[in-house]
Coordinates of C-alpha atoms in Angstrom, one line a residue:
M1 CA 0.0 0.0 0.0
N2 CA 1.4 3.4 -1.0
T3 CA 0.9 5.5 2.1
K4 CA 2.0 8.8 0.4
N5 CA -0.6 8.4 -2.4
T6 CA -3.3 7.6 0.2
F7 CA -2.5 10.7 2.2
D8 CA -2.4 12.9 -0.9
N9 CA -5.8 11.7 -2.0
F10 CA -7.2 12.3 1.4
I11 CA -5.8 15.9 1.3
K12 CA -7.2 16.5 -2.2
K13 CA -10.7 15.4 -1.1
K14 CA -10.7 18.0 1.7
I15 CA -10.0 20.8 -0.8
Q16 CA -13.1 21.7 -2.7
D17 CA -14.4 24.7 -4.7
I18 CA -16.9 26.8 -2.8
N19 CA -20.0 25.6 -4.6
S20 CA -19.1 22.0 -3.7
L21 CA -18.6 23.1 -0.1
Q22 CA -22.0 24.8 -0.1
K23 CA -23.7 21.4 -0.9
I24 CA -21.7 19.7 1.8
A25 CA -22.6 22.4 4.3
N26 CA -26.3 22.2 3.4
D27 CA -26.2 18.4 4.0
L28 CA -24.4 18.8 7.3
K29 CA -27.1 21.3 8.5
K30 CA -29.8 18.8 7.7
R31 CA -28.0 16.4 10.1
K32 CA -28.0 19.1 12.8
K33 CA -24.2 19.7 12.5
K34 CA -22.8 23.0 13.6
I35 CA -20.5 24.6 11.0
I36 CA -17.5 26.7 11.9
L37 CA -15.8 28.9 9.4
C38 CA -12.3 30.5 9.5
H39 CA -11.1 32.8 6.7
G40 CA -7.8 34.5 6.0
T41 CA -4.6 34.6 3.9
F42 CA -2.7 32.1 6.1
D43 CA 0.5 32.7 4.1
L44 CA 2.9 31.3 6.6
L45 CA 1.4 28.7 8.9
H46 CA 2.6 29.0 12.5
A47 CA 1.7 28.0 16.0
G48 CA -0.8 30.8 16.3
H49 CA -2.7 29.5 13.3
F50 CA -2.6 25.9 14.7
R51 CA -4.1 27.0 18.0
H52 CA -6.6 29.2 16.2
F53 CA -7.9 26.3 14.2
Q54 CA -8.0 24.0 17.2
D55 CA -9.9 26.5 19.3
S56 CA -12.3 27.0 16.4
K57 CA -13.0 23.3 16.0
N58 CA -14.0 23.1 19.6
L59 CA -16.9 25.6 18.9
G60 CA -18.8 23.2 16.7
D61 CA -18.8 20.0 14.7
V62 CA -17.2 20.7 11.3
L63 CA -14.5 23.2 10.5
F64 CA -14.3 24.9 7.1
V65 CA -11.3 27.1 6.3
T66 CA -11.3 29.4 3.3
I67 CA -8.3 31.3 2.0
T68 CA -8.0 34.4 -0.1
A69 CA -6.8 33.8 -3.7
D70 CA -3.4 35.1 -4.6
K71 CA -4.7 37.9 -6.9
F72 CA -6.6 39.5 -4.0
I73 CA -3.7 39.7 -1.6
N74 CA -2.3 43.2 -1.1
K75 CA 0.2 42.6 1.7
G76 CA 3.3 44.2 0.3
P77 CA 6.1 43.1 -2.0
R78 CA 6.6 39.4 -2.8
R79 CA 3.4 38.3 -1.1
P80 CA 2.0 35.8 -0.8
I81 CA 5.1 33.7 0.0
F82 CA 3.2 30.5 -0.9
N83 CA 0.7 30.3 -3.7
Q84 CA -3.0 29.6 -3.0
Y85 CA -2.7 25.9 -3.8
L86 CA 0.2 25.3 -1.4
R87 CA -1.6 27.3 1.3
A88 CA -4.7 25.2 0.8
E89 CA -2.7 21.9 1.0
M90 CA -0.9 23.0 4.2
I91 CA -4.1 23.8 5.9
A92 CA -5.9 20.6 4.6
S93 CA -3.1 18.5 6.1
L94 CA -4.2 19.5 9.6
S95 CA -6.3 16.8 11.2
Y96 CA -8.8 19.2 12.9
V97 CA -9.6 21.0 9.6
D98 CA -12.4 19.3 7.7
Y99 CA -12.6 21.2 4.5
V100 CA -10.7 23.9 2.6
S101 CA -11.6 26.2 -0.3
I102 CA -9.9 29.1 -2.2
I103 CA -12.1 32.3 -2.4
D104 CA -11.9 34.8 -5.3
D105 CA -12.3 37.8 -3.0
A106 CA -10.3 39.9 -0.6
S107 CA -12.7 39.0 2.3
G108 CA -14.6 36.0 3.7
L109 CA -17.9 37.4 2.6
P110 CA -18.5 35.1 -0.3
A111 CA -17.8 32.1 1.9
I112 CA -20.1 33.3 4.6
K113 CA -22.9 33.8 2.1
K114 CA -22.5 30.3 0.6
L115 CA -21.8 28.3 3.8
K116 CA -23.9 30.3 6.3
P117 CA -21.8 29.2 9.3
G118 CA -23.1 28.9 12.8
V119 CA -19.8 30.4 14.0
Y120 CA -17.4 32.7 12.1
V121 CA -14.1 32.8 13.9
K122 CA -11.3 35.4 13.8
G123 CA -8.2 35.9 15.9
K124 CA -8.1 38.2 18.8
D125 CA -6.1 40.8 16.8
Y126 CA -9.4 41.6 15.0
K127 CA -11.3 42.1 18.3
D128 CA -10.7 45.9 18.1
K129 CA -12.7 46.3 14.9
N130 CA -11.5 49.9 14.5
K131 CA -8.0 48.6 13.7
D132 CA -9.3 46.7 10.6
L133 CA -8.3 49.1 7.8
T134 CA -10.7 47.6 5.4
K135 CA -13.7 47.5 7.8
K136 CA -14.6 44.2 6.2
I137 CA -14.9 42.6 9.6
L138 CA -18.1 44.7 10.2
I139 CA -19.6 43.6 6.9
E140 CA -18.7 40.0 7.6
E141 CA -20.2 40.0 11.1
K142 CA -23.5 41.5 9.7
E143 CA -23.7 38.7 7.1
V144 CA -23.0 36.0 9.7
R145 CA -25.8 37.4 12.1
K146 CA -28.2 37.7 9.1
N147 CA -28.0 33.9 8.7
G148 CA -28.4 33.2 12.5
G149 CA -24.7 32.7 13.3
Y150 CA -22.4 34.8 15.5
L151 CA -18.8 36.1 15.3
K152 CA -16.3 34.7 17.8
F153 CA -12.7 35.7 18.6
T154 CA -10.2 33.1 19.7
D155 CA -8.0 34.2 22.7
N156 CA -4.9 32.2 22.2
I157 CA -1.3 32.9 21.4
T158 CA -0.9 35.0 18.2
F159 CA 1.9 35.9 15.9
S160 CA 2.0 38.2 12.9
S161 CA 2.7 36.3 9.7
S162 CA 3.9 39.5 8.1
S163 CA 6.4 40.2 11.0
L164 CA 7.7 36.6 10.8
I165 CA 8.1 36.9 7.0
N166 CA 9.8 40.3 7.2
E167 CA 12.2 39.1 9.9
N168 CA 13.1 35.7 8.4
F169 CA 12.3 35.6 4.7
F170 CA 13.1 39.1 3.3
S171 CA 16.0 41.5 3.6
Y172 CA 15.4 44.9 2.1
E173 CA 18.1 46.9 0.4
E174 CA 20.1 48.7 3.1
K175 CA 18.9 52.2 2.2
L176 CA 15.3 51.1 2.0
G177 CA 15.7 49.2 5.3
K178 CA 16.8 52.3 7.0
I179 CA 13.8 54.3 5.7
I180 CA 11.4 51.5 6.8
N181 CA 12.9 51.5 10.3
Q182 CA 12.4 55.3 10.5
Y183 CA 8.8 54.8 9.6
K184 CA 8.3 52.0 12.1
S185 CA 8.9 54.5 14.9
K186 CA 6.2 56.7 13.5
G187 CA 3.8 53.8 12.9
I188 CA 1.0 53.4 10.3
G189 CA -0.9 56.2 12.0
Y190 CA 1.5 58.6 10.4
F191 CA 0.3 57.6 6.9
H192 CA -3.4 57.6 8.1
K193 CA -2.9 61.2 9.1
L194 CA -1.4 62.2 5.7
I195 CA -4.2 60.5 3.7
N196 CA -6.8 62.1 5.9
E197 CA -5.4 65.5 5.0
L198 CA -6.4 64.8 1.4
K199 CA -10.0 64.0 1.9
N200 CA -11.3 67.5 1.0
V201 CA -8.8 68.3 -1.7
K202 CA -10.1 69.1 -5.2
V203 CA -8.0 68.2 -8.2
M204 CA -8.1 69.0 -11.9
L205 CA -6.3 66.4 -14.0
I206 CA -5.7 67.1 -17.7
G207 CA -4.3 64.7 -20.3
D208 CA -5.1 62.5 -23.2
S209 CA -7.7 59.7 -23.0
I210 CA -6.2 56.5 -24.2
I211 CA -8.0 53.2 -24.9
D212 CA -5.6 50.3 -24.2
E213 CA -6.6 47.1 -26.0
Y214 CA -5.0 43.8 -25.2
I215 CA -5.2 41.0 -27.8
Y216 CA -4.1 37.7 -26.4
T217 CA -2.6 35.2 -28.9
N218 CA -0.9 31.9 -29.1
T219 CA 2.2 31.8 -31.3
L220 CA 1.8 29.4 -34.2
G221 CA 5.2 30.0 -35.7
K222 CA 6.7 31.5 -38.9
S223 CA 4.4 31.7 -41.9
A224 CA 5.2 29.1 -44.5
K225 CA 4.8 31.6 -47.4
E226 CA 6.0 34.9 -45.9
N227 CA 8.7 36.0 -43.5
I228 CA 6.2 36.9 -40.7
L229 CA 5.2 35.5 -37.4
A230 CA 1.7 33.8 -37.3
T231 CA -0.4 33.9 -34.2
L232 CA -3.8 32.6 -33.2
K233 CA -6.2 35.1 -31.4
K234 CA -7.5 33.7 -28.1
D235 CA -9.1 36.6 -26.4
E236 CA -9.2 40.4 -26.1
Q237 CA -9.8 43.1 -23.5
I238 CA -10.0 46.9 -23.5
F239 CA -9.2 49.2 -20.7
A240 CA -9.7 52.9 -20.1
G241 CA -6.1 54.2 -19.8
G242 CA -4.1 57.4 -20.1
A243 CA -5.7 60.3 -18.1
I244 CA -8.8 58.2 -17.4
A245 CA -6.8 55.6 -15.4
A246 CA -4.8 58.4 -13.8
A247 CA -7.9 60.1 -12.5
N248 CA -9.3 56.9 -11.2
H249 CA -6.1 56.2 -9.2
I250 CA -6.4 59.4 -7.2
S251 CA -10.2 59.5 -6.9
D252 CA -10.3 57.4 -3.7
F253 CA -8.0 59.9 -1.9
C254 CA -9.7 63.2 -2.8
K255 CA -13.1 64.8 -2.5
K256 CA -13.4 65.6 -6.2
V257 CA -11.4 65.1 -9.4
V258 CA -12.2 67.0 -12.5
L259 CA -10.9 65.3 -15.6
V260 CA -10.2 67.5 -18.6
T261 CA -9.6 65.4 -21.7
G262 CA -10.3 65.0 -25.4
I263 CA -11.9 62.2 -27.3
G264 CA -12.2 61.8 -31.0
D265 CA -15.1 63.0 -33.3
R266 CA -15.5 59.6 -35.0
P267 CA -18.7 57.6 -34.3
N268 CA -16.8 54.9 -32.4
N269 CA -15.1 57.3 -30.0
Y270 CA -15.5 55.1 -26.8
E271 CA -17.3 58.0 -25.1
N272 CA -19.8 55.7 -23.3
F273 CA -17.0 53.2 -22.4
I274 CA -15.0 56.1 -20.8
K275 CA -17.9 57.4 -18.8
K276 CA -18.8 53.9 -17.6
N277 CA -15.2 53.3 -16.4
L278 CA -14.8 56.5 -14.4
R279 CA -15.2 56.4 -10.7
K280 CA -18.2 58.3 -9.2
N281 CA -16.4 61.3 -7.9
V282 CA -14.5 62.0 -11.2
K283 CA -16.3 64.7 -13.1
L284 CA -15.6 64.3 -16.9
V285 CA -15.1 67.4 -18.9
D286 CA -14.5 65.9 -22.4
L287 CA -14.3 67.7 -25.7
K288 CA -14.8 66.0 -29.1
L289 CA -11.6 67.0 -30.9
K290 CA -11.9 67.5 -34.7
K291 CA -10.4 65.2 -37.3
R292 CA -9.1 62.6 -34.9
P293 CA -10.0 59.3 -33.2
T294 CA -9.9 58.7 -29.5
T295 CA -6.3 57.5 -29.1
K296 CA -6.1 53.7 -29.0
K297 CA -3.1 51.5 -28.4
T298 CA -3.5 47.9 -29.3
R299 CA -1.0 45.5 -27.8
F300 CA -0.6 41.9 -28.9
I301 CA 0.2 39.6 -26.0
D302 CA 1.7 36.1 -26.0
S303 CA -0.8 34.5 -23.7
S304 CA 1.6 31.7 -22.7
Y305 CA 3.9 34.0 -20.8
M306 CA 1.8 37.2 -20.8
T307 CA 4.6 39.1 -22.7
K308 CA 3.9 41.9 -25.1
M309 CA 5.0 41.2 -28.7
F310 CA 4.2 44.5 -30.5
E311 CA 1.7 47.4 -30.4
V312 CA -0.4 49.4 -32.9
Y313 CA -1.3 53.0 -32.4
D314 CA -4.6 54.6 -33.8
M315 CA -4.3 58.3 -33.2
N316 CA -3.8 61.8 -34.6
D317 CA -1.2 63.6 -32.6
M318 CA -1.1 66.8 -34.7
P319 CA -1.6 70.1 -32.9
L320 CA -5.1 71.0 -31.8
E321 CA -7.4 72.9 -34.1
K322 CA -7.5 76.5 -32.9
S323 CA -11.3 76.3 -32.1
D324 CA -10.6 73.1 -30.0
E325 CA -7.8 74.8 -28.1
N326 CA -10.0 77.8 -27.3
K327 CA -12.7 75.5 -26.0
I328 CA -10.2 73.8 -23.6
L329 CA -8.8 77.1 -22.5
K330 CA -12.3 78.4 -21.6
K331 CA -13.1 75.2 -19.7
I332 CA -9.9 75.4 -17.7
E333 CA -10.4 79.1 -16.9
K334 CA -13.7 78.2 -15.2
I335 CA -12.2 75.2 -13.3
L336 CA -9.0 76.7 -12.0
P337 CA -10.5 78.9 -9.3
Q338 CA -12.4 75.9 -7.9
I339 CA -9.5 73.5 -7.4
D340 CA -6.4 73.0 -5.1
I341 CA -4.2 71.0 -7.4
A342 CA -3.7 70.8 -11.2
I343 CA -2.1 67.6 -12.4
I344 CA -0.8 67.6 -16.0
T345 CA -0.4 64.1 -17.5
D346 CA 1.2 65.0 -20.8
F347 CA 1.3 61.9 -23.0
G348 CA 2.4 64.0 -26.0
H349 CA -0.5 63.1 -28.2
G350 CA -1.5 66.6 -29.1
L351 CA -3.8 67.7 -26.3
I352 CA -1.4 69.9 -24.2
S353 CA -0.5 73.1 -26.2
D354 CA 1.8 75.9 -25.1
L355 CA -1.2 78.2 -24.4
I356 CA -2.8 75.5 -22.1
I357 CA 0.5 75.1 -20.3
N358 CA 0.8 78.8 -19.7
K359 CA -2.8 79.0 -18.5
I360 CA -2.3 76.3 -15.9
T361 CA 1.3 77.1 -14.7
K362 CA 0.5 80.8 -14.2
A363 CA -2.5 80.1 -12.0
N364 CA -2.2 80.5 -8.3
I365 CA -2.5 76.8 -7.5
F366 CA -0.2 73.7 -6.9
V367 CA 0.9 72.3 -10.3
A368 CA 2.3 68.8 -10.8
I369 CA 3.7 67.8 -14.2
N370 CA 4.7 64.6 -16.0
A371 CA 5.8 64.9 -19.7
Q372 CA 5.9 61.4 -21.1
T373 CA 8.2 59.9 -23.7
N374 CA 6.7 57.0 -25.6
S375 CA 7.0 55.3 -29.0
A376 CA 5.0 58.0 -30.8
N377 CA 6.8 61.1 -29.5
R378 CA 10.4 60.0 -28.5
G379 CA 12.5 63.2 -28.3
F380 CA 9.6 65.5 -29.1
N381 CA 7.7 65.7 -25.8
L382 CA 10.3 66.7 -23.2
I383 CA 9.9 68.2 -19.8
T384 CA 11.9 71.2 -21.0
K385 CA 8.8 72.6 -22.6
Y386 CA 7.7 73.5 -19.1
S387 CA 9.4 76.4 -17.3
K388 CA 8.1 75.8 -13.7
A389 CA 6.0 73.6 -11.5
D390 CA 5.6 72.7 -7.9
Y391 CA 6.2 69.0 -8.5
V392 CA 7.8 67.2 -11.5
C393 CA 8.0 63.5 -11.9
I394 CA 9.5 61.8 -15.0
D395 CA 11.4 58.5 -15.6
E396 CA 15.1 58.1 -16.3
P397 CA 14.9 57.9 -20.2
E398 CA 12.7 61.0 -20.2
F399 CA 15.2 62.8 -17.9
R400 CA 18.2 61.7 -20.0
L401 CA 16.6 62.9 -23.2
A402 CA 15.9 66.3 -21.6
A403 CA 19.4 66.5 -20.2
H404 CA 21.0 65.4 -23.5
N405 CA 23.1 62.9 -21.6
K406 CA 23.1 59.1 -22.0
T407 CA 25.8 57.9 -19.7
T408 CA 26.5 60.1 -16.7
P409 CA 25.3 58.5 -13.4
L410 CA 22.0 60.0 -12.4
T411 CA 23.3 61.0 -8.9
E412 CA 25.9 63.2 -10.7
L413 CA 23.7 64.4 -13.5
L414 CA 20.6 65.4 -11.6
P415 CA 22.1 68.1 -9.4
V416 CA 23.8 69.9 -12.4
S417 CA 21.1 69.8 -15.0
N418 CA 20.1 73.5 -15.5
N419 CA 17.5 73.3 -18.4
L420 CA 14.9 71.6 -16.2
P421 CA 11.7 73.3 -15.0
D422 CA 12.1 75.2 -11.7
A423 CA 10.3 72.8 -9.3
K424 CA 10.2 72.5 -5.5
V425 CA 10.4 68.7 -5.7
F426 CA 11.8 66.9 -8.8
I427 CA 11.7 63.1 -8.9
V428 CA 13.2 60.8 -11.5
T429 CA 11.9 57.2 -11.4
T430 CA 14.2 54.3 -12.3
G431 CA 11.9 51.3 -12.5
K432 CA 13.0 48.4 -10.4
N433 CA 15.7 50.6 -8.8
G434 CA 13.2 53.0 -7.2
C435 CA 13.5 56.8 -7.5
L436 CA 15.8 59.8 -7.0
I437 CA 14.5 63.1 -5.5
K438 CA 16.2 66.4 -6.3
M439 CA 15.9 69.0 -3.6
K440 CA 17.9 72.0 -4.8
K441 CA 21.4 70.5 -4.9
K442 CA 20.6 67.6 -2.6
I443 CA 19.8 64.1 -4.0
I444 CA 17.7 61.5 -2.0
E445 CA 17.7 57.9 -3.2
I446 CA 14.7 55.7 -2.3
P447 CA 15.1 52.0 -3.5
A448 CA 12.1 50.2 -4.9
F449 CA 10.4 47.2 -3.3
T450 CA 11.4 44.0 -5.0
N451 CA 8.1 42.8 -6.3
K452 CA 6.5 40.4 -8.7
V453 CA 5.3 42.0 -11.9
I454 CA 2.1 41.2 -13.8
D455 CA 2.0 44.3 -16.0
T456 CA 4.2 47.4 -16.1
I457 CA 1.6 49.5 -18.1
G458 CA 0.7 52.6 -16.2
A459 CA 3.0 52.0 -13.2
G460 CA 4.8 55.3 -13.8
D461 CA 1.5 57.1 -14.1
A462 CA 0.3 55.6 -10.9
F463 CA 3.5 56.7 -9.1
F464 CA 3.2 60.2 -10.5
V465 CA -0.4 61.0 -9.8
V466 CA -0.6 59.5 -6.3
S467 CA 2.7 61.0 -5.2
S468 CA 1.5 64.4 -6.6
L469 CA -1.2 64.5 -3.8
F470 CA 1.4 64.1 -1.1
A471 CA 3.7 66.6 -2.7
Y472 CA 0.8 69.1 -2.4
L473 CA 0.8 68.5 1.4
N474 CA 4.4 69.8 1.5
T475 CA 5.4 66.7 3.4
N476 CA 8.9 65.3 3.8
P477 CA 10.2 64.5 0.2
V478 CA 11.0 61.0 1.4
D479 CA 7.3 60.5 2.1
I480 CA 6.6 61.5 -1.5
G481 CA 9.1 59.1 -3.0
F482 CA 8.2 56.3 -0.6
I483 CA 4.5 56.5 -1.3
G484 CA 5.2 56.8 -5.0
N485 CA 7.2 53.5 -4.9
V486 CA 4.4 51.8 -3.0
S487 CA 1.9 53.0 -5.7
G488 CA 4.1 51.7 -8.5
A489 CA 4.5 48.4 -6.7
I490 CA 0.7 48.0 -6.3
K491 CA 0.1 48.9 -10.0
V492 CA 2.5 46.4 -11.5
N493 CA 0.3 43.7 -9.9
I494 CA -2.8 45.0 -11.8
L495 CA -3.4 43.7 -15.4
G496 CA -3.9 46.7 -17.7
H497 CA -6.2 49.1 -16.0
S498 CA -8.6 46.5 -14.7
S499 CA -8.7 48.3 -11.3
S500 CA -7.3 51.4 -9.7
I501 CA -5.3 52.1 -6.6
K502 CA -7.3 52.5 -3.4
K503 CA -6.2 54.2 -0.2
I504 CA -6.9 51.0 1.8
Q505 CA -4.5 49.1 -0.6
L506 CA -1.8 51.7 0.0
L507 CA -2.2 51.6 3.8
R508 CA -2.3 47.8 4.0
F509 CA 0.8 47.5 1.8
I510 CA 2.7 50.0 4.1
E511 CA 1.3 48.4 7.3
T512 CA 2.6 45.0 6.2
V513 CA 6.1 46.4 5.3
L514 CA 6.3 48.1 8.7
K515 CA 5.5 45.0 10.7

């Protein structure tokens, strides 16, 4: 008899999808069995988890444990340590756990709705419900009570998985480690305070609307008759990108975001799609621009490895018609007195003219600017077209083009570049290496969080727009760069623009790093 195979089969039978567990739970209830449910990430099983499950099992007859799927975990860089299948197997191997399931949600709510447990059990660290950043514990408790159950907190030894992981699995780059240690003394409350200061802020964001289309393909090989690569289309997705995505990223932090953008005058201009994909507190001020489509970038993706093969642009990036430019100037003139911050996301596709730049930068408000270099405008959309700003954020290639210098180390080049806009805070992002902050002649380096990457599209935009809000607060420049790095790390784990950055995500990421 093969003992290993017998044990493996036993474990696999305990792991079921949630619909199968619902049928099992219904049958158990008919037999008057009391169901207990525990839900969590359970990334690193430890003594605290073991005792939590043991204590939970003593509260009823059958113990169900559900775990959060990988894609819903926002606990900082390189998390989860173990993927959802390994986490499920580890929990299922415990004798006092009867059934395990993986839940496609960030909370236990779907499991509660399906299983309707008599007891829903959380650890004692959730007892003070005000400490739960997501406030999901309150929603979960309401759903449990709705079905006749109750919420119970175990009162046994506890450990923080995040603390154990930070102390034993990861070692941050030395400079980043020092910054994190400084923030540990301030605590997560420091970031709560900063974010709370933004709740009544009103922002105008101006920039090109971009429709990002992903076409997923399987590579067939070289064509037999032509020297081209043949692919088989499998699926497609479209996302609201550009300034639309940028506005959504900051909408959860601010009271109001006014998005000034242009769309094409062709029948299929994605107007309804754009409106549908904007968050509720984003007010759209869109103008139909003459003789152009809504800018669309189609990327062909190798679905086997989720790598981008090539892209196709559909756009007209010629200067605005004079009548269109005047319309935008009139709109801006009305908006500027009503806002606190103007964020210019200049993608270089024709929307931002010199007159529009002057109108915004001469207004008596905080101005944040990003001038992007991309495939369509390389070398023609430089930050040097701006003379001043309160905050500037560009990436290394954009900075080097503006400085006309390809090789000098950034730490040497940034302090001596004189043709840049006069800005209180000037940040150059360097991808996986983090960012550099220029404060007069002083340079501050903030390393990035080593992180898994799903999609880099829009990560720089997320860094820029979220950090712009904190630059407005006139906080420590390290805060601006640190929060920018966190925003970028969150965004690279989002496919396309399928979701936007939320303040809870930001706080949870930082909270986990500080443990």
